[in-house]
Tab-separated table of C-alpha atoms in Angstrom:
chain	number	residue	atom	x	y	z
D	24	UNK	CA	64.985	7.967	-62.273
D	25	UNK	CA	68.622	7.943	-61.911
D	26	UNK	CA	70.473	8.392	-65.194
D	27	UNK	CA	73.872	6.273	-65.380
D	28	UNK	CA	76.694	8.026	-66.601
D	29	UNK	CA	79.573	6.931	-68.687
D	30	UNK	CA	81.523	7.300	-65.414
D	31	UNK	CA	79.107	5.301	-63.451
D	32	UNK	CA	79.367	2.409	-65.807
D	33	UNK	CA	83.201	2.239	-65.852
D	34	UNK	CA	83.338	2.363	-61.809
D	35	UNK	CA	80.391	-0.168	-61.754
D	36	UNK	CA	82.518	-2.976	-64.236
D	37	UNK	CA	85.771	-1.731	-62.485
D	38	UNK	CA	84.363	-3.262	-58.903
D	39	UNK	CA	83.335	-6.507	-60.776
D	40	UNK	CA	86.614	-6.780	-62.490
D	41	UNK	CA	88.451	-6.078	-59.340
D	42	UNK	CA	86.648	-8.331	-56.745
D	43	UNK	CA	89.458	-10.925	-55.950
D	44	UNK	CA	87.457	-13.842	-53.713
D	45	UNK	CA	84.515	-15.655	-54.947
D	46	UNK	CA	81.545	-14.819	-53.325
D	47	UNK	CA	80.138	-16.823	-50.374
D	48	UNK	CA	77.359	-18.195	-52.026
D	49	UNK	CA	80.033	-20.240	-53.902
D	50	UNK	CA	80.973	-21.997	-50.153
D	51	UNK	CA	84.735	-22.011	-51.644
D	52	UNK	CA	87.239	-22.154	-48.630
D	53	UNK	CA	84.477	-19.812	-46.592
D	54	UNK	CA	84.040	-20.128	-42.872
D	55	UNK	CA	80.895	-19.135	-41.125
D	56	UNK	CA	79.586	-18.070	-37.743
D	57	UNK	CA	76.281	-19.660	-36.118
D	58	UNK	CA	74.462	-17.227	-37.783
D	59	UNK	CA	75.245	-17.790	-41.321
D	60	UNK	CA	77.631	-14.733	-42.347
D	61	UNK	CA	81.106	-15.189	-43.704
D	62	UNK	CA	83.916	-14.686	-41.606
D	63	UNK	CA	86.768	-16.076	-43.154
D	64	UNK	CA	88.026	-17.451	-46.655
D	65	UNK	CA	90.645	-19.082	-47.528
D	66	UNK	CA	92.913	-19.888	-50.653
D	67	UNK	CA	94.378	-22.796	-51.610
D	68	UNK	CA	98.130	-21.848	-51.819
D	69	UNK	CA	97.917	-18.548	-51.035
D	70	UNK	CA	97.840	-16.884	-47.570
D	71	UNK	CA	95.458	-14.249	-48.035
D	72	UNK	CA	93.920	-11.030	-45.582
D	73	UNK	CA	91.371	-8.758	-45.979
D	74	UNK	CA	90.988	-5.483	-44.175
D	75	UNK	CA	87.655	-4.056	-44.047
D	76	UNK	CA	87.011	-0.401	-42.681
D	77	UNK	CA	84.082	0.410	-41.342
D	78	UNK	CA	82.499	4.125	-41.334
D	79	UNK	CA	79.607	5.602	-39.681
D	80	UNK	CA	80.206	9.091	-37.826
D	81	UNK	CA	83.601	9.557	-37.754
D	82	UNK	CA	86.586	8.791	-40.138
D	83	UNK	CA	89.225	10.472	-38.684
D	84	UNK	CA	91.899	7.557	-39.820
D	85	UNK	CA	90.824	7.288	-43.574
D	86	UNK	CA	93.449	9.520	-44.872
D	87	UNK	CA	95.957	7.999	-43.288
D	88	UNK	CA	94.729	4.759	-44.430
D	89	UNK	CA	94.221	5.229	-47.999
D	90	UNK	CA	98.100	7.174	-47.811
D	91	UNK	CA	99.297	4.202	-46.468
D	92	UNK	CA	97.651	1.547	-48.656
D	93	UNK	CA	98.541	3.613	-51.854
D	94	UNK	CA	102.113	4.028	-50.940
D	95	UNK	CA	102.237	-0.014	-50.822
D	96	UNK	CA	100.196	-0.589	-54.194
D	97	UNK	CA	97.266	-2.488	-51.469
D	98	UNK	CA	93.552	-2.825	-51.620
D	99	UNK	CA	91.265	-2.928	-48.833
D	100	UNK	CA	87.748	-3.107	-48.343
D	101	UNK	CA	85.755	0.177	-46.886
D	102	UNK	CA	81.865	-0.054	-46.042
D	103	UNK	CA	79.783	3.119	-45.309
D	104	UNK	CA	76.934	4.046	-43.302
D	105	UNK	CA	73.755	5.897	-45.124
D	106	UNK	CA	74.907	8.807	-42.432
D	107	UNK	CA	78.118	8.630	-43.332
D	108	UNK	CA	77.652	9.037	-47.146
D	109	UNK	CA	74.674	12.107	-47.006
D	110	UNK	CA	77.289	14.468	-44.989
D	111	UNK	CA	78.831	16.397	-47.796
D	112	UNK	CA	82.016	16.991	-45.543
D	113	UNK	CA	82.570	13.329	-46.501
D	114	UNK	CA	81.832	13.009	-49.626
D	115	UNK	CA	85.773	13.972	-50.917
D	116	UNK	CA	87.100	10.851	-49.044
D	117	UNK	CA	84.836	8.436	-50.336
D	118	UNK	CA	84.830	9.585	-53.789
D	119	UNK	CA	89.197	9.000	-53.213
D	120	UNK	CA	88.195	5.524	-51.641
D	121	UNK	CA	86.665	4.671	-54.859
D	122	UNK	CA	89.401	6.302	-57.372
D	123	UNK	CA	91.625	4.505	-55.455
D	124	UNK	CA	90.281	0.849	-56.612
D	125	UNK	CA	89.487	0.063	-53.058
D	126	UNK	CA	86.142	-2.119	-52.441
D	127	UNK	CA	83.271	0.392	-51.317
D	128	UNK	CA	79.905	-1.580	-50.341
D	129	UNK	CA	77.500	-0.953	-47.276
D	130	UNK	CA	76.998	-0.861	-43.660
D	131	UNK	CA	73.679	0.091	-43.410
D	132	UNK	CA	71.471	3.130	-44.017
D	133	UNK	CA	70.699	4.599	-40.195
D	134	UNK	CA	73.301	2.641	-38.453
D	135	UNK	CA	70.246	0.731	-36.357
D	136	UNK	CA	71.228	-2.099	-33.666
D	137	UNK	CA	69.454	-5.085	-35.605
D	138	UNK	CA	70.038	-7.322	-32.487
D	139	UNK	CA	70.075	-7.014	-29.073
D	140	UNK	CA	73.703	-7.048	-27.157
D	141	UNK	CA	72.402	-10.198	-24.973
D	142	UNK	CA	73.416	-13.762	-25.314
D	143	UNK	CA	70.468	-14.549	-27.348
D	144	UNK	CA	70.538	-11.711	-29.598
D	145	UNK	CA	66.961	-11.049	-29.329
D	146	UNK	CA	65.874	-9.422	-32.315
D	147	UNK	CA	65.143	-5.507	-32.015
D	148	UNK	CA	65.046	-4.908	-35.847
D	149	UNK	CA	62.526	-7.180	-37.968
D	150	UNK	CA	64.344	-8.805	-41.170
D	151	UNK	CA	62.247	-6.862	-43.173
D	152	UNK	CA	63.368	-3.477	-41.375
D	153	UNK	CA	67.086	-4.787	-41.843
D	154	UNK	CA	67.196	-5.409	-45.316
D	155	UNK	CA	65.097	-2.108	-46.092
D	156	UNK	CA	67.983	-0.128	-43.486
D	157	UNK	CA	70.435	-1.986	-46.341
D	158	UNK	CA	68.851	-1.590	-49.534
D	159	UNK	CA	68.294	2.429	-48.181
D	160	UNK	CA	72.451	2.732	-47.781
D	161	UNK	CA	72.911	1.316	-51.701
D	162	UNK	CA	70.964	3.926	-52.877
D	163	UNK	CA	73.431	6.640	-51.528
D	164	UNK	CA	75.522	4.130	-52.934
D	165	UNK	CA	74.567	4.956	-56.242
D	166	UNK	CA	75.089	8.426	-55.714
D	167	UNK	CA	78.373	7.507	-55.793
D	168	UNK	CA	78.734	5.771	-59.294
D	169	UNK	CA	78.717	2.241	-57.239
D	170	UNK	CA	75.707	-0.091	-58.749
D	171	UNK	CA	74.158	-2.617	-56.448
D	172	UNK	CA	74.993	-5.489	-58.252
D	173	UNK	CA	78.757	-5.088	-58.243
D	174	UNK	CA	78.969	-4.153	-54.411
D	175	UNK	CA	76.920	-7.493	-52.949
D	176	UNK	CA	78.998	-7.535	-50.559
D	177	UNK	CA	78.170	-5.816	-47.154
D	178	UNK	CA	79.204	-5.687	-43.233
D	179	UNK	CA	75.988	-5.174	-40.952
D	180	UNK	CA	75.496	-2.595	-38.646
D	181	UNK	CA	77.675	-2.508	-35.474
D	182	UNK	CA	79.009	-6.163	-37.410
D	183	UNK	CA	76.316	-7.372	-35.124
D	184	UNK	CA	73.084	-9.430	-36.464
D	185	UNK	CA	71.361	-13.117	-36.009
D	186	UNK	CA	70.257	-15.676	-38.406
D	187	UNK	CA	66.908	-13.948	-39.313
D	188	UNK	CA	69.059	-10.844	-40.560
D	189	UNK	CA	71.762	-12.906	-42.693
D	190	UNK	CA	68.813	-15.267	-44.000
D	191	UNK	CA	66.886	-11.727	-45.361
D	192	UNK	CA	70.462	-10.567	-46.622
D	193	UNK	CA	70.926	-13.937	-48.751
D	194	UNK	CA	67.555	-14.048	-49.599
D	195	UNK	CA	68.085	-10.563	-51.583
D	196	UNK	CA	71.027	-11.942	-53.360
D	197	UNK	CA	73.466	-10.614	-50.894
D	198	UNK	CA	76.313	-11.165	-49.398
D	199	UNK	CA	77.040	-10.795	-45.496
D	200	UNK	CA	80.333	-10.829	-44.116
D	201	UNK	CA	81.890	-9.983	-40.598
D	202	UNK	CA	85.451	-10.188	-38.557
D	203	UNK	CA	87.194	-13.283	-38.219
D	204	UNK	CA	87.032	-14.046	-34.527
D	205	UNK	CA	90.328	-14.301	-32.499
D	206	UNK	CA	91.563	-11.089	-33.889
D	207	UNK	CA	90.998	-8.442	-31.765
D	208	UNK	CA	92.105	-5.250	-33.626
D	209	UNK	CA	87.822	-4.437	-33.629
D	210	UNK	CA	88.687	-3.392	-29.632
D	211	UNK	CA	90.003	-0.156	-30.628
D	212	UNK	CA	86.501	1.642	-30.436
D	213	UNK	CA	86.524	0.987	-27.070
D	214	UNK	CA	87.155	4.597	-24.487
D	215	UNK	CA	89.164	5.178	-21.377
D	216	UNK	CA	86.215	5.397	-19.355
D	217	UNK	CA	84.927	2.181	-19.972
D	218	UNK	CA	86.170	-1.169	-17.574
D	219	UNK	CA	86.581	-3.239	-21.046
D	220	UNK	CA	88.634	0.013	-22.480
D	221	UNK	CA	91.794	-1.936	-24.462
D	222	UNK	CA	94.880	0.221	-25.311
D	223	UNK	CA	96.193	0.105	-28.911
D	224	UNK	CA	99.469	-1.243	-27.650
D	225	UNK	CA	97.747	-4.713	-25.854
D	226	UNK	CA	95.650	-4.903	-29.713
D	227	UNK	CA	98.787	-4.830	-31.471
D	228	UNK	CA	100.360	-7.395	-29.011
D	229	UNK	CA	97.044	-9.839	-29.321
D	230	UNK	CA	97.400	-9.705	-33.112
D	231	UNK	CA	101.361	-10.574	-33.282
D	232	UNK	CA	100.884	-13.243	-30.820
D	233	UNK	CA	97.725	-14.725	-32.907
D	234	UNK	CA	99.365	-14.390	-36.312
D	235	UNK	CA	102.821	-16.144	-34.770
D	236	UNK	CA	100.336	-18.352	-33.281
D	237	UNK	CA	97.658	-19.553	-35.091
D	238	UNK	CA	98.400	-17.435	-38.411
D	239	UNK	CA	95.830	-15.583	-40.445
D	240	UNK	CA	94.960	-16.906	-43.144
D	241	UNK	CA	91.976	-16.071	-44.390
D	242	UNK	CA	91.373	-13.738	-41.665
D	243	UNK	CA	88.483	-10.806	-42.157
D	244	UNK	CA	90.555	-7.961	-40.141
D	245	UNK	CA	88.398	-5.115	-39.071
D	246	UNK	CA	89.660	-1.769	-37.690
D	247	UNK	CA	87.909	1.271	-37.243
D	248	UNK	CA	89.021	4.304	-38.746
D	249	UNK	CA	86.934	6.583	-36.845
D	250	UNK	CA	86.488	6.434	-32.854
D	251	UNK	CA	85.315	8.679	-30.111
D	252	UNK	CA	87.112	11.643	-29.559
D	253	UNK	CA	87.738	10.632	-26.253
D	254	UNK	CA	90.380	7.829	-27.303
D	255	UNK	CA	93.364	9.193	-28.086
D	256	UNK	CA	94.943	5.976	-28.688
D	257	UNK	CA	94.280	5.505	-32.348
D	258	UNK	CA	95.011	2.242	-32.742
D	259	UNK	CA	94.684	2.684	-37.469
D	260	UNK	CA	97.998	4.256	-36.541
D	261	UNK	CA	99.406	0.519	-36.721
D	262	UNK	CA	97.913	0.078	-39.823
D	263	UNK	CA	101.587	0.174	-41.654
D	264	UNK	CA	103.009	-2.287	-39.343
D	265	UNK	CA	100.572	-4.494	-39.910
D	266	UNK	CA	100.323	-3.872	-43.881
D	267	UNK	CA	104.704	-4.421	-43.651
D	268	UNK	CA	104.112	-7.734	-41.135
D	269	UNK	CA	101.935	-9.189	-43.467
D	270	UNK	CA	103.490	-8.794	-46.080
D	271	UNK	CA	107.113	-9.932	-44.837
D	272	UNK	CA	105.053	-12.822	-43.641
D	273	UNK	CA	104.177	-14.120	-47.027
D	274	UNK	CA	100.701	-13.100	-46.872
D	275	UNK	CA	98.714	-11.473	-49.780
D	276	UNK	CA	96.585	-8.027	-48.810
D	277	UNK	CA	93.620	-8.546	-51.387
D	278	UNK	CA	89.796	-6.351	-51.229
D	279	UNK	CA	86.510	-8.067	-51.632
């Protein structure tokens, strides 16, 4: 049995403090997909963003990130991988993520496809399988000082999933959330040998064209801090333009 320290305690009421949108559950100004899972929020009032970060075998970018956001007094939202958090090489970065008062919650244990890439989204993972993949990533989690119930919120696997996977989620009390769609910053995992392959300068374009737009309110931004060695296009590096957009913009940069 774990013991909790007095550390563990603090970090675990610091993330329940800190959490600045009401959970889905609540249905308060949330938008969902088909499936179920959030994708959006909104605040009466307020024009609001969230970044999430998403981390499973590389993390190149999170330095650069968490430089960035704590040079403009911002908090984001950073979900890990089981694989992620058991190599030790990462363990410094995360451990910063968390001093840092950013939002630290899970993206699965194994990193498994839960559905398939087809229309349908046949399922390829049972719910049951899912939800034990998730409930395996909280308890490296915990490693971490971060208790369960103050880090409900999660992204799933490859932010891909289909109504039996959010149903299991809910059913264990929590909280699924993915991208908003229209934004397209989640194209910068794609490689140069691939035919879909989308340079970092045509993302950056699609997002300044959405935002002047459409806006994004509400929006659920994803970018990818770690991607194949073979892109050399980083496309975090925009990360302060968009953080200094934003904010010029009138929009608040809040974490989950």
């Amino acid at each position: 049995m774990r013991l909790l320290t007095f550390t563990t305690i603090i970090v675990g009421v610091a993330l329940m403090l800190s959490c600045s949108t009401g959970r889905p559950s609540d249905n308060s100004g949330w938008v969902f997909d088909s499936y179920g899972c959030a994708i959006k929020r909104t605040v009466p009032g307020h024009k609001t963003v969230q970044f999430i970060f998403t981390a499973d075998s590389a993390f190149e970018g999170g330095a650069f990130a968490l430089d960035n956001l704590e040079k403009r007094k911002l908090k984001a939202s950073f979900f890990f991988t089981g694989n992620f958090m058991r190599d030790s090489v990462n363990h410094p970065i995360i451990r910063r993520t968390i001093a840092d008062g950013h939002y630290v919650g899970p993206h699965g244990d194994r990193h498994i496809l839960l559905a398939d890439w087809n229309k349908e989204r046949t399922t390829l993972a049972t719910a049951d399988s899912a939800l034990a993949d998730m409930e395996a990533a909280y308890r490296h989690l915990a490693d971490f000082g971060i208790v369960r119930d103050s880090a409900l919120y999660l992204v799933p696997s490859y932010e891909w999933y289909n109504a039996e996977h959010i149903d299991a989620f809910k059913s264990a009390g929590l909280s699924p959330i993915n991208l908003s769609p229209g934004i397209e910053t989640y194209r910068d995992y794609t490689t140069p040998d691939l035919s879909y392959y989308t340079p970092s300068d045509v993302i950056w374009k699609q997002f300044l064209d959405r935002e002047s737009t459409h806006g994004v309110d509400g929006a659920i931004i994803l970018i990818h801090l770690g991607t194949d060695s073979t892109r050399n296009d980083k496309f975090y590096r925009y990360l302060p333009a968009m953080l200094d957009t934003l904010t010029a913009h009138g929009y608040s940069i809040e974490r989950f």
